[in-house]
Amino acid sequence: MAGNTFGNRFRITTYGESHGRALGVIIDGCPAGIDLDEAVIQKELDRRRPGAHASDSDGTERDPKLNPATTARKEADECEILSGVFERKTTGTPISIIVRNTDQISSDYGDIKTKFRPGHADYPFYEKYGIRDYRGGGRSSGRETIGRVAAGAIARQILGTLGITVRAWTSEAAGIVCKTFDEAEIENNAMRACDGDAAAKMLDRVIELKAAGDSAGGIISCQVTGLPPGLGEPVFDKLDARIAQAVLSIGAIKGIEFGAGFEAARMAGSENNDPMRRDPETGKTEFLTNNAGGVLGGLSTGADLVFRAAVKPVSSISREQKTVDTSGNDCTISVHGRHDVCLCPRIVPVIEAMTALTIVDLYLVNRTATLS
Amino acid sequence: MAGNTFGNRFRITTYGESHGRALGVIIDGCPAGIDLDEAVIQKELDRRRPGAHASDSDGTERDPKLNPATTARKEADECEILSGVFERKTTGTPISIIVRNTDQISSDYGDIKTKFRPGHADYPFYEKYGIRDYRGGGRSSGRETIGRVAAGAIARQILGTLGITVRAWTSEAAGIVCKTFDEAEIENNAMRACDGDAAAKMLDRVIELKAAGDSAGGIISCQVTGLPPGLGEPVFDKLDARIAQAVLSIGAIKGIEFGAGFEAARMAGSENNDPMRRDPETGKTEFLTNNAGGVLGGLSTGADLVFRAAVKPVSSISREQKTVDTSGNDCTISVHGRHDVCLCPRIVPVIEAMTALTIVDLYLVNRTATLS
Amino acid sequence: MAGNTFGNRFRITTYGESHGRALGVIIDGCPAGIDLDEAVIQKELDRRRPGAHASDSDGTERDPKLNPATTARKEADECEILSGVFERKTTGTPISIIVRNTDQISSDYGDIKTKFRPGHADYPFYEKYGIRDYRGGGRSSGRETIGRVAAGAIARQILGTLGITVRAWTSEAAGIVCKTFDEAEIENNAMRACDGDAAAKMLDRVIELKAAGDSAGGIISCQVTGLPPGLGEPVFDKLDARIAQAVLSIGAIKGIEFGAGFEAARMAGSENNDPMRRDPETGKTEFLTNNAGGVLGGLSTGADLVFRAAVKPVSSISREQKTVDTSGNDCTISVHGRHDVCLCPRIVPVIEAMTALTIVDLYLVNRTATLS
Amino acid sequence: MAGNTFGNRFRITTYGESHGRALGVIIDGCPAGIDLDEAVIQKELDRRRPGAHASDSDGTERDPKLNPATTARKEADECEILSGVFERKTTGTPISIIVRNTDQISSDYGDIKTKFRPGHADYPFYEKYGIRDYRGGGRSSGRETIGRVAAGAIARQILGTLGITVRAWTSEAAGIVCKTFDEAEIENNAMRACDGDAAAKMLDRVIELKAAGDSAGGIISCQVTGLPPGLGEPVFDKLDARIAQAVLSIGAIKGIEFGAGFEAARMAGSENNDPMRRDPETGKTEFLTNNAGGVLGGLSTGADLVFRAAVKPVSSISREQKTVDTSGNDCTISVHGRHDVCLCPRIVPVIEAMTALTIVDLYLVNRTATLS
């Protein structure tokens, strides 16, 4: 595959760079007859924007000082559906969604025309394509996730009709770990953390780092409930393998683990295996523990799908760093401009989108596992 | 894609179950004119077998008691090339490799005909396909990796001609962590660990667990040297995303992290960014540290590609476990038979194979990044 | 693949219906560094429009009465490039091109809300998706070719740099057959016929049919010069097989034949085989005849690629026809509105586009046939 | 896609050359639970063999003089299923089928080591891969169709359970045209012609040509009954586009036309459109004529799918022909050995196989057109 397409049946192709005219996505293979609530797409895009969280979902721009973790750039990001919907239902034809770029202050980036920013994709992109697109991150910019989130909103709506829910949150950031889980907290604080007290400490730390011209990373947890057992296509399109690809394709993600994850490496089999039993009330098969994270042999088990993703600290920091220029000579660089300090709150909706896209695709493919 | 195919240009399709007649792979898209040393394929398959390590690579069956970590099943696994090679060079046509199943003692498995083994894929496979293939793991068996390793041997040979080397080893197992790195140790001990002292302790622990009817997990590290910068296809076929899919598709793998991985989540940007400089001797660009693990923006940077994978403990243990049967009723199960105790040594060559396959595929695709 | 994507390396995904907001295409896998002359894209789109031919290529709307073969609908079809180009060169990132729909007179179609038009896709689309999108042809409308032609313009530019030229023309229409070939005639008459006298007769016949509320079909010939030998990927992605898919995917095409085509069925082998010889001047291998049409074993031979495609007569005619309605009951229908009478002149640029797209894709894939 | 794979959900990958050790196919994506009558696979392979027709389907080798159209080479072609079937039902895992090459007389081909045979793929293969595999046709040999026919047998069985039948026959060969249609004749004569008298004349002509060291071509017709409406994936994976690719990928095919085909080019719209009506007995929608050949807008209409394919005359003839050698110098060649004279009877089962494979694939994909 050319790299800008994801999925086999529910297939998305995205386009757009940070400083081009527009970004967007085409969704191909969306079943016909789905109620498409276009406002839901805009709402998900709003969650993705800098300075936004739950109470902003009506589109109001919050004072970015209220989210010191994210950039002060205003990104209006209004979406428009160009095709694939008729009388509020999907037609089965490709759905194209466009978002025009409006806030592009070139002077934010002009001084890095010939230098490679450490931690960014500048250097390998230059080696690959022979082009230094110095306007922000170009295609490697986080704005590229706009297309993913727009498509993910449709995927989430489809999953909703199937009783499947995808939810992610920040479980650790800037060295602070969440101790409790309260779902209502997630959209209630600027870190999208599941623990309000931890969120406050995270923001304190973020403000310190920002003042120091530095940045922070974190860990995002994701949980999918309501999955039927059997989704996934062995051996290479296993559910966990495809989600790993989907999540690692998001910028700044450096690792993923399912269920007990790296801790499973230290367990004995008798501790790690999840026993099964028959639920006396419903008669259904259930797992007594979930070290597997909801996946066995690459197929969903019916238990919650659970995974965690590692987010590296933002690479654009104003501290001076050693680097080379496009001629290969030593130099230093300070990356100024309006940058995020910690990406976790903005990546939470992106992880939800990619997870939903993967599951809808495997759900559709699974409809041909048998002819019944 | 149907799930048994991996890769876009260098594309493999595998087949075979643990108790079917044969297993194998078709490799499509292998460039013509490659010297194919068929003995190298057999050597890689031998590394994958139970009870084998470096000194066994001439095909001699070692006394399995010398590798208590792996099963006592004899698996001869002799490969035969059926097509795609002429006068010792690849022709550009599909290369088909077959391995006949020879050691299939059904009585090893007969008692689990109607019960689902905890930690295995039995239950979700049954839900997906409506079939309980009780002969071993069927398609979810580790023997399915035979096709991957055979194809990976060809991929590694191609990478060798390009100056690219893939190497993996056990860095942790049964709770014991390697403290030193000595490449010569890897094929010199039964755990394929990089530290001989740690290897001895690992085997002691493995023998204890085996006697207790239990099993162990571990962590495998992998390093690729000699990569040119720029391999990877943003945004969805990024190098790390594709390797994550490749590695998570291997049975028993529950997590992957690149470079600093989950530790990066706890670093500040100033610590995590890798500075660059001009190597005064060669004039080439190099990285002063490698927290990125050799990947930025999803493209190789030219630094070593470095990742770690989490291996869960073997699910087949003889201890009694709670489970349900195919009618959904409670029961217990003891899984007897000749099973591995710790999978790390046998997964090392599989991880090398999948990594080599991913890189060759992205290398070929990268030849069309520009027309020069 | 989901059906709206074409190509493996040079991959296009199109979207848009006749009466939606916009149509367009994303091109993924275009090599970086290609000079992109955006005016060339607009010029190709102009060729595709109704009432346009060579002398209109500056965009001026000609009086549609001068092309009685095509519809009187005004289709401005101005394209805009949204991404993938920087400082007039392709960046290697996806190129998105959009064309807004401007001329949509719903009343043209309102009377067919519940009836299936004979010869159109209405009935099978309704059976497949459960939706009657009565606004024109919806996704089955000829306007869907806008995305193909825009992408094809880029493909043709790339081929131009490689010395490969794609050219198509009408060789037969409305029962009149071209007797001579004059390249300059093609863009000089409203039928895009290669023979000026024949073109005049074709138009006479078309005017008669139009007055009778009827329509005509024809045959389009295509020739590609400058192909290197060896393009094509046996066995399923052969050059002729991929072009056959590409061309048959164009609405109204009912057949394709390469070289001697259906006439080859009646030849003896000694007549049909093309002898080869060494060109005494250049030293290159050449074919003395070209019954093969430039393809042998599915690979280009270096001789001109030659094929012909059959175009059925336009299905929208104002004569009364028997049909059924969406409840399955008998009824009759007259399709009024501003419709083409013969599609050949408008399909010529679409066939050129699809052929160029197929060849560029196979050209890129061929760069990995060997590692030299 | 690498070129040796066909299909998206029901996906086949073939391998094997004329003079390699074995040929075969992997079928991925076959639904689980299908009754697999292995004898049916062997029967289809027997139909494909030289010198065989219906009365040979029990495997008896007929005296090749009884089929002068085909080669005297003995090709036993016994198939073996290696995986994917358990207790006579498909498991949903990949089905691998192997056929060992047994009859390989190298001396048949030895004299063409350095010369390119006119009409064959030798020259372009050499240009593409840099290899002259002079052992027969190598991968371009007709034996490559063994994998297709084996997989097609499974596809046809699945279609049978859905009430869909695929049938092809020779409608013209060696200049003789069938005048009547009698289904029982097809497997009753050596040409697989639908008209017994015509078959006799065809064979007379074939014998003459053979004596003259020459060969003949023909036309094969194919009809699919029982298709539901709506199969096909616009716009690029239309039913006719995918069948065109499938059929043109068969060696020696030079053209394809659906329904009225090239004749449609000469019709008026009022003649070509197929009117619809409500069948008074069944209440179902039916077409009064079938110029569309069962496809509109790229989707099946429910009417019979009807197409014809042009088969060029066999390229291997013993008459002397002008050609060049691998150094590019002029020379002549006589291709001796045991060759077919007319390929039509052997291609009939291959066309049936490819058509069945395409339809099963589109049938499975169509199960996700809506969520109902």
Coordinates of C-alpha atoms in Angstrom, one line a residue, chain A residues 2-361:
Chain A
A2 CA 1.0 3.6 -0.5
G3 CA 1.4 4.8 3.1
N4 CA -1.5 7.3 3.3
T5 CA -4.2 4.6 3.3
F6 CA -5.4 2.6 6.3
G7 CA -7.8 -0.2 6.4
N8 CA -9.1 -2.9 4.0
R9 CA -12.9 -2.7 3.9
F10 CA -13.5 0.5 5.9
R11 CA -10.6 2.3 4.3
I12 CA -9.4 5.9 4.8
T13 CA -7.0 7.9 2.8
T14 CA -5.8 11.2 4.3
Y15 CA -4.0 14.2 2.9
G16 CA -2.7 17.6 4.0
E17 CA 0.2 19.4 5.5
S18 CA 0.4 21.9 8.3
H19 CA 0.9 24.8 5.9
G20 CA -1.0 23.7 2.8
R21 CA -4.4 24.9 1.7
A22 CA -6.4 22.1 3.4
L23 CA -6.4 18.8 5.1
G24 CA -8.9 16.0 4.9
V25 CA -9.8 12.4 4.3
I26 CA -11.8 10.1 2.0
I27 CA -13.6 7.2 3.7
D28 CA -14.3 4.3 1.3
G29 CA -16.3 1.3 2.1
C30 CA -18.6 2.8 4.7
P31 CA -21.8 0.8 4.6
A32 CA -24.8 2.6 3.2
G33 CA -27.7 3.6 5.3
I34 CA -25.8 4.8 8.3
D35 CA -27.3 7.8 10.0
L36 CA -24.5 10.4 9.8
D37 CA -24.7 13.1 12.4
E38 CA -22.4 15.6 10.9
A39 CA -22.2 17.5 14.2
V40 CA -20.4 14.6 15.8
I41 CA -17.5 14.9 13.3
Q42 CA -17.1 18.6 14.2
K43 CA -17.3 17.7 17.9
E44 CA -14.5 15.2 17.6
L45 CA -12.4 17.7 15.7
D46 CA -13.0 20.2 18.4
R47 CA -11.7 17.8 21.0
R48 CA -8.5 17.5 19.0
R49 CA -7.8 21.2 18.9
P50 CA -5.4 23.0 21.1
G51 CA -6.9 24.5 24.3
A52 CA -10.0 22.6 24.1
H53 CA -11.7 20.1 26.4
A54 CA -15.2 18.9 27.1
S55 CA -16.7 22.2 28.1
D56 CA -15.4 23.6 24.8
S57 CA -17.2 21.0 22.7
D58 CA -19.7 23.6 21.5
G59 CA -16.8 25.2 19.6
T60 CA -16.0 28.1 21.9
E61 CA -12.3 28.9 21.9
R62 CA -11.1 28.7 25.5
D63 CA -8.4 30.9 26.8
P64 CA -5.3 28.8 26.1
K65 CA -3.8 29.8 29.4
L66 CA -6.4 27.4 30.8
N67 CA -4.6 24.6 29.0
P68 CA -1.0 25.3 29.4
A69 CA -0.2 21.9 28.0
T70 CA -1.2 22.8 24.5
T71 CA -0.3 25.4 21.9
A72 CA -1.7 28.9 21.7
R73 CA -2.3 28.6 17.9
K74 CA -5.9 29.2 17.0
E75 CA -7.0 26.3 14.9
A76 CA -10.6 26.7 13.9
D77 CA -10.8 23.5 11.9
E78 CA -14.3 23.6 10.6
C79 CA -15.1 20.5 8.6
E80 CA -17.3 20.2 5.5
I81 CA -18.7 17.0 4.0
L82 CA -18.3 17.0 0.3
S83 CA -19.7 13.7 -0.8
G84 CA -21.1 10.3 0.3
V85 CA -24.1 11.5 2.2
F86 CA -27.7 12.0 1.0
E87 CA -30.7 13.0 3.1
R88 CA -28.5 12.4 6.2
K89 CA -27.6 8.9 5.5
T90 CA -24.4 7.4 4.0
T91 CA -24.9 6.3 0.4
G92 CA -22.1 3.7 0.3
T93 CA -20.1 6.0 -1.9
P94 CA -16.9 7.6 -0.8
I95 CA -17.3 10.2 2.0
S96 CA -14.9 13.1 1.6
I97 CA -14.3 15.6 4.5
I98 CA -12.3 18.7 4.1
V99 CA -10.9 21.2 6.7
R100 CA -9.3 24.4 5.4
N101 CA -6.1 25.6 7.0
T102 CA -6.7 29.1 8.3
D103 CA -4.1 30.0 10.9
Q104 CA -0.7 29.8 9.2
I105 CA 1.8 32.3 10.5
S106 CA 4.9 31.5 8.4
S107 CA 7.1 33.6 10.6
D108 CA 6.6 31.1 13.3
Y109 CA 8.8 28.8 11.4
G110 CA 10.9 30.8 9.0
D111 CA 14.1 30.6 11.0
I112 CA 14.4 26.8 10.6
K113 CA 14.6 26.8 6.9
T114 CA 18.0 25.2 6.7
K115 CA 18.3 23.5 10.0
F116 CA 17.0 20.1 11.2
R117 CA 15.0 20.2 14.4
P118 CA 16.1 17.5 16.8
G119 CA 13.4 14.9 17.6
H120 CA 11.5 15.8 14.4
A121 CA 11.2 14.1 11.1
D122 CA 13.0 16.9 9.2
Y123 CA 16.2 15.1 8.6
P124 CA 14.9 11.7 7.5
F125 CA 12.2 13.3 5.3
Y126 CA 15.0 15.3 3.6
E127 CA 17.0 12.2 3.1
K128 CA 14.0 10.4 1.6
Y129 CA 12.5 13.0 -0.6
G130 CA 15.3 15.5 -1.2
I131 CA 13.0 18.3 0.0
R132 CA 13.1 20.4 3.1
D133 CA 9.5 21.5 3.6
Y134 CA 10.3 24.0 6.4
R135 CA 6.7 25.2 6.8
G136 CA 6.1 23.7 10.2
G137 CA 6.1 19.9 10.2
G138 CA 4.6 19.6 6.7
R139 CA 3.1 16.2 6.4
S140 CA 4.7 15.1 9.7
S141 CA 2.8 17.8 11.6
G142 CA 0.2 16.8 14.1
R143 CA -2.3 18.6 12.0
E144 CA -2.2 15.5 9.7
T145 CA -4.4 13.8 12.4
I146 CA -7.4 15.9 11.4
G147 CA -8.3 13.5 8.7
R148 CA -7.9 10.5 11.1
V149 CA -10.2 12.1 13.7
A150 CA -12.8 13.1 11.2
A151 CA -13.0 9.5 9.9
G152 CA -12.8 8.1 13.4
A153 CA -15.9 10.0 14.3
I154 CA -17.9 8.1 11.7
A155 CA -16.3 4.9 12.9
R156 CA -17.3 5.6 16.4
Q157 CA -20.8 6.2 15.4
I158 CA -21.0 2.9 13.6
L159 CA -19.5 1.1 16.6
G160 CA -22.1 2.8 18.8
T161 CA -24.9 1.2 16.9
L162 CA -23.2 -2.1 17.6
G163 CA -22.9 -1.5 21.3
I164 CA -19.1 -1.0 21.2
T165 CA -17.6 1.9 23.0
V166 CA -14.0 3.3 22.7
R167 CA -12.6 5.5 25.4
A168 CA -9.1 6.7 26.1
W169 CA -7.6 8.9 28.8
T170 CA -4.2 10.1 30.1
S171 CA -3.1 7.8 32.9
E172 CA 0.3 9.4 33.4
A173 CA 2.0 12.6 32.4
A174 CA 5.0 14.8 33.3
G175 CA 6.0 12.1 35.8
I176 CA 2.7 12.2 37.7
V177 CA 0.6 8.9 37.8
C178 CA -3.1 8.7 38.1
K179 CA -4.2 6.9 41.3
T180 CA -8.0 6.7 40.8
F181 CA -10.3 6.3 37.8
D182 CA -13.3 8.6 37.4
E183 CA -14.7 8.6 33.9
A184 CA -16.3 12.0 34.4
E185 CA -12.9 13.6 35.0
I186 CA -11.6 12.8 31.6
E187 CA -13.3 15.6 29.7
N188 CA -13.3 17.8 32.8
N189 CA -9.6 18.7 33.0
A190 CA -7.0 20.0 30.5
M191 CA -4.9 16.8 30.6
R192 CA -7.8 14.5 29.9
A193 CA -6.6 12.5 32.9
C194 CA -8.8 10.1 34.8
D195 CA -7.9 11.4 38.2
G196 CA -8.6 15.1 39.0
D197 CA -6.0 15.5 41.7
A198 CA -3.3 14.0 39.5
A199 CA -4.5 16.3 36.7
A200 CA -3.8 19.4 38.8
K201 CA -0.3 18.2 39.7
M202 CA 0.4 17.4 36.0
L203 CA -0.6 20.9 35.0
D204 CA 1.6 22.4 37.7
R205 CA 4.5 20.4 36.3
V206 CA 3.7 21.4 32.8
I207 CA 3.7 25.0 33.6
E208 CA 7.1 24.7 35.2
L209 CA 8.5 22.9 32.2
K210 CA 7.0 25.5 29.8
A211 CA 8.7 28.3 31.7
A212 CA 11.9 26.3 31.4
G213 CA 11.5 26.1 27.6
D214 CA 11.0 22.3 27.9
S215 CA 8.3 19.7 27.5
A216 CA 6.8 16.5 28.9
G217 CA 5.6 13.1 27.8
G218 CA 3.0 10.7 29.3
I219 CA 1.0 7.4 28.9
I220 CA -2.4 7.1 27.5
S221 CA -4.7 4.2 28.3
C222 CA -7.5 2.9 26.1
Q223 CA -10.4 0.6 26.8
V224 CA -13.0 -0.8 24.3
T225 CA -16.1 -2.4 25.8
G226 CA -18.8 -4.4 24.1
L227 CA -16.6 -6.2 21.5
P228 CA -17.9 -9.5 20.3
P229 CA -15.4 -12.3 20.4
G230 CA -13.6 -13.3 17.2
L231 CA -12.6 -10.0 15.6
G232 CA -9.2 -10.0 14.0
E233 CA -7.7 -11.8 11.0
P234 CA -4.9 -14.2 11.8
V235 CA -2.1 -14.3 11.3
F236 CA -0.9 -10.9 10.2
D237 CA -4.0 -8.8 10.6
K238 CA -4.5 -9.8 14.2
L239 CA -6.5 -7.3 16.3
D240 CA -3.6 -6.4 18.4
A241 CA -1.2 -6.2 15.5
R242 CA -3.5 -3.9 13.5
I243 CA -4.1 -1.7 16.6
A244 CA -0.4 -1.6 17.2
Q245 CA 0.2 -0.4 13.6
A246 CA -2.7 2.1 14.0
V247 CA -1.4 3.6 17.2
L248 CA 2.3 3.6 16.4
S249 CA 1.5 5.5 13.2
I250 CA 0.4 8.4 15.4
G251 CA 3.3 10.9 15.8
A252 CA 5.1 10.9 19.2
I253 CA 4.0 7.4 20.1
K254 CA 7.0 5.2 21.1
G255 CA 5.4 2.0 22.5
I256 CA 2.3 0.0 23.1
E257 CA 1.3 -2.8 25.4
F258 CA -1.8 -4.9 25.8
G259 CA -3.3 -6.1 29.1
A260 CA -0.5 -7.0 31.5
G261 CA 1.9 -6.0 28.7
F262 CA 5.5 -5.7 29.7
E263 CA 4.5 -6.9 33.2
A264 CA 3.4 -10.2 31.6
A265 CA 7.1 -10.8 30.8
R266 CA 7.7 -11.2 34.6
M267 CA 4.7 -13.4 35.4
A268 CA 4.4 -17.2 35.6
G269 CA 1.9 -18.8 33.3
S270 CA -0.3 -19.7 36.3
E271 CA -0.5 -16.0 37.1
N272 CA -0.9 -14.7 33.6
N273 CA -3.5 -17.1 32.1
D274 CA -7.0 -15.7 32.6
P275 CA -9.4 -18.4 33.8
M276 CA -12.9 -18.7 32.2
R277 CA -16.2 -19.4 33.7
R278 CA -19.9 -19.5 32.9
D279 CA -21.7 -16.4 34.2
P280 CA -24.4 -17.9 36.4
E281 CA -26.9 -15.2 35.5
T282 CA -26.5 -14.6 31.8
G283 CA -25.1 -18.1 30.9
K284 CA -22.3 -16.3 28.9
T285 CA -18.7 -17.2 28.9
E286 CA -16.6 -14.6 30.9
F287 CA -13.0 -14.2 32.0
L288 CA -12.1 -14.0 35.6
T289 CA -9.1 -11.7 35.0
N290 CA -7.9 -9.8 32.0
N291 CA -4.2 -10.1 31.7
A292 CA -4.7 -10.8 28.0
G293 CA -6.2 -7.3 27.6
G294 CA -9.1 -8.7 25.6
V295 CA -7.0 -10.4 22.9
L296 CA -6.0 -14.0 22.5
G297 CA -4.4 -15.4 19.4
G298 CA -5.0 -12.0 17.9
L299 CA -8.7 -12.3 18.2
S300 CA -11.0 -10.3 20.5
T301 CA -12.2 -12.5 23.4
G302 CA -15.3 -10.6 24.5
A303 CA -13.5 -9.1 27.5
D304 CA -12.6 -5.4 27.4
L305 CA -9.8 -4.6 25.0
V306 CA -7.2 -2.8 27.1
F307 CA -4.0 -1.2 26.0
R308 CA -1.5 1.6 26.9
A309 CA 0.6 3.8 24.6
A310 CA 3.7 5.7 25.5
V311 CA 3.9 9.4 24.3
K312 CA 7.3 11.0 24.1
P313 CA 7.8 14.6 25.2
V314 CA 7.2 17.3 22.6
S315 CA 10.3 17.8 20.4
S316 CA 9.8 21.5 19.7
I317 CA 11.4 23.2 22.7
S318 CA 12.9 26.6 22.9
R319 CA 16.1 25.5 24.7
E320 CA 19.1 25.6 22.5
Q321 CA 20.0 22.2 21.0
K322 CA 22.9 20.9 18.9
T323 CA 22.0 19.9 15.4
V324 CA 23.2 20.0 11.7
D325 CA 22.0 22.1 8.8
T326 CA 21.0 20.9 5.3
S327 CA 24.7 21.1 4.2
G328 CA 25.6 18.7 7.1
N329 CA 27.5 21.2 9.2
D330 CA 27.2 21.6 12.9
C331 CA 25.0 24.4 14.3
T332 CA 22.5 25.0 17.1
I333 CA 18.8 25.7 17.1
S334 CA 16.1 27.1 19.3
V335 CA 12.6 26.2 18.2
H336 CA 10.4 29.1 19.0
G337 CA 6.7 29.6 18.2
R338 CA 3.5 28.4 19.6
H339 CA 4.1 24.8 20.6
D340 CA 2.4 22.1 22.7
V341 CA 4.2 21.3 26.0
C342 CA 2.6 17.8 26.5
L343 CA 0.7 16.1 23.7
C344 CA -1.3 13.6 25.8
P345 CA -4.6 15.5 25.9
R346 CA -4.6 16.1 22.1
I347 CA -3.6 12.5 21.3
V348 CA -6.4 11.0 23.4
P349 CA -9.0 11.6 20.7
V350 CA -6.6 10.5 18.0
I351 CA -6.0 7.1 19.7
E352 CA -9.8 6.8 20.1
A353 CA -10.2 7.5 16.4
M354 CA -7.5 5.0 15.2
T355 CA -8.8 2.3 17.5
A356 CA -12.4 2.8 16.3
L357 CA -11.2 2.7 12.6
T358 CA -9.3 -0.5 13.2
I359 CA -12.2 -2.2 14.9
V360 CA -14.9 -1.2 12.3
D361 CA -12.6 -2.5 9.6

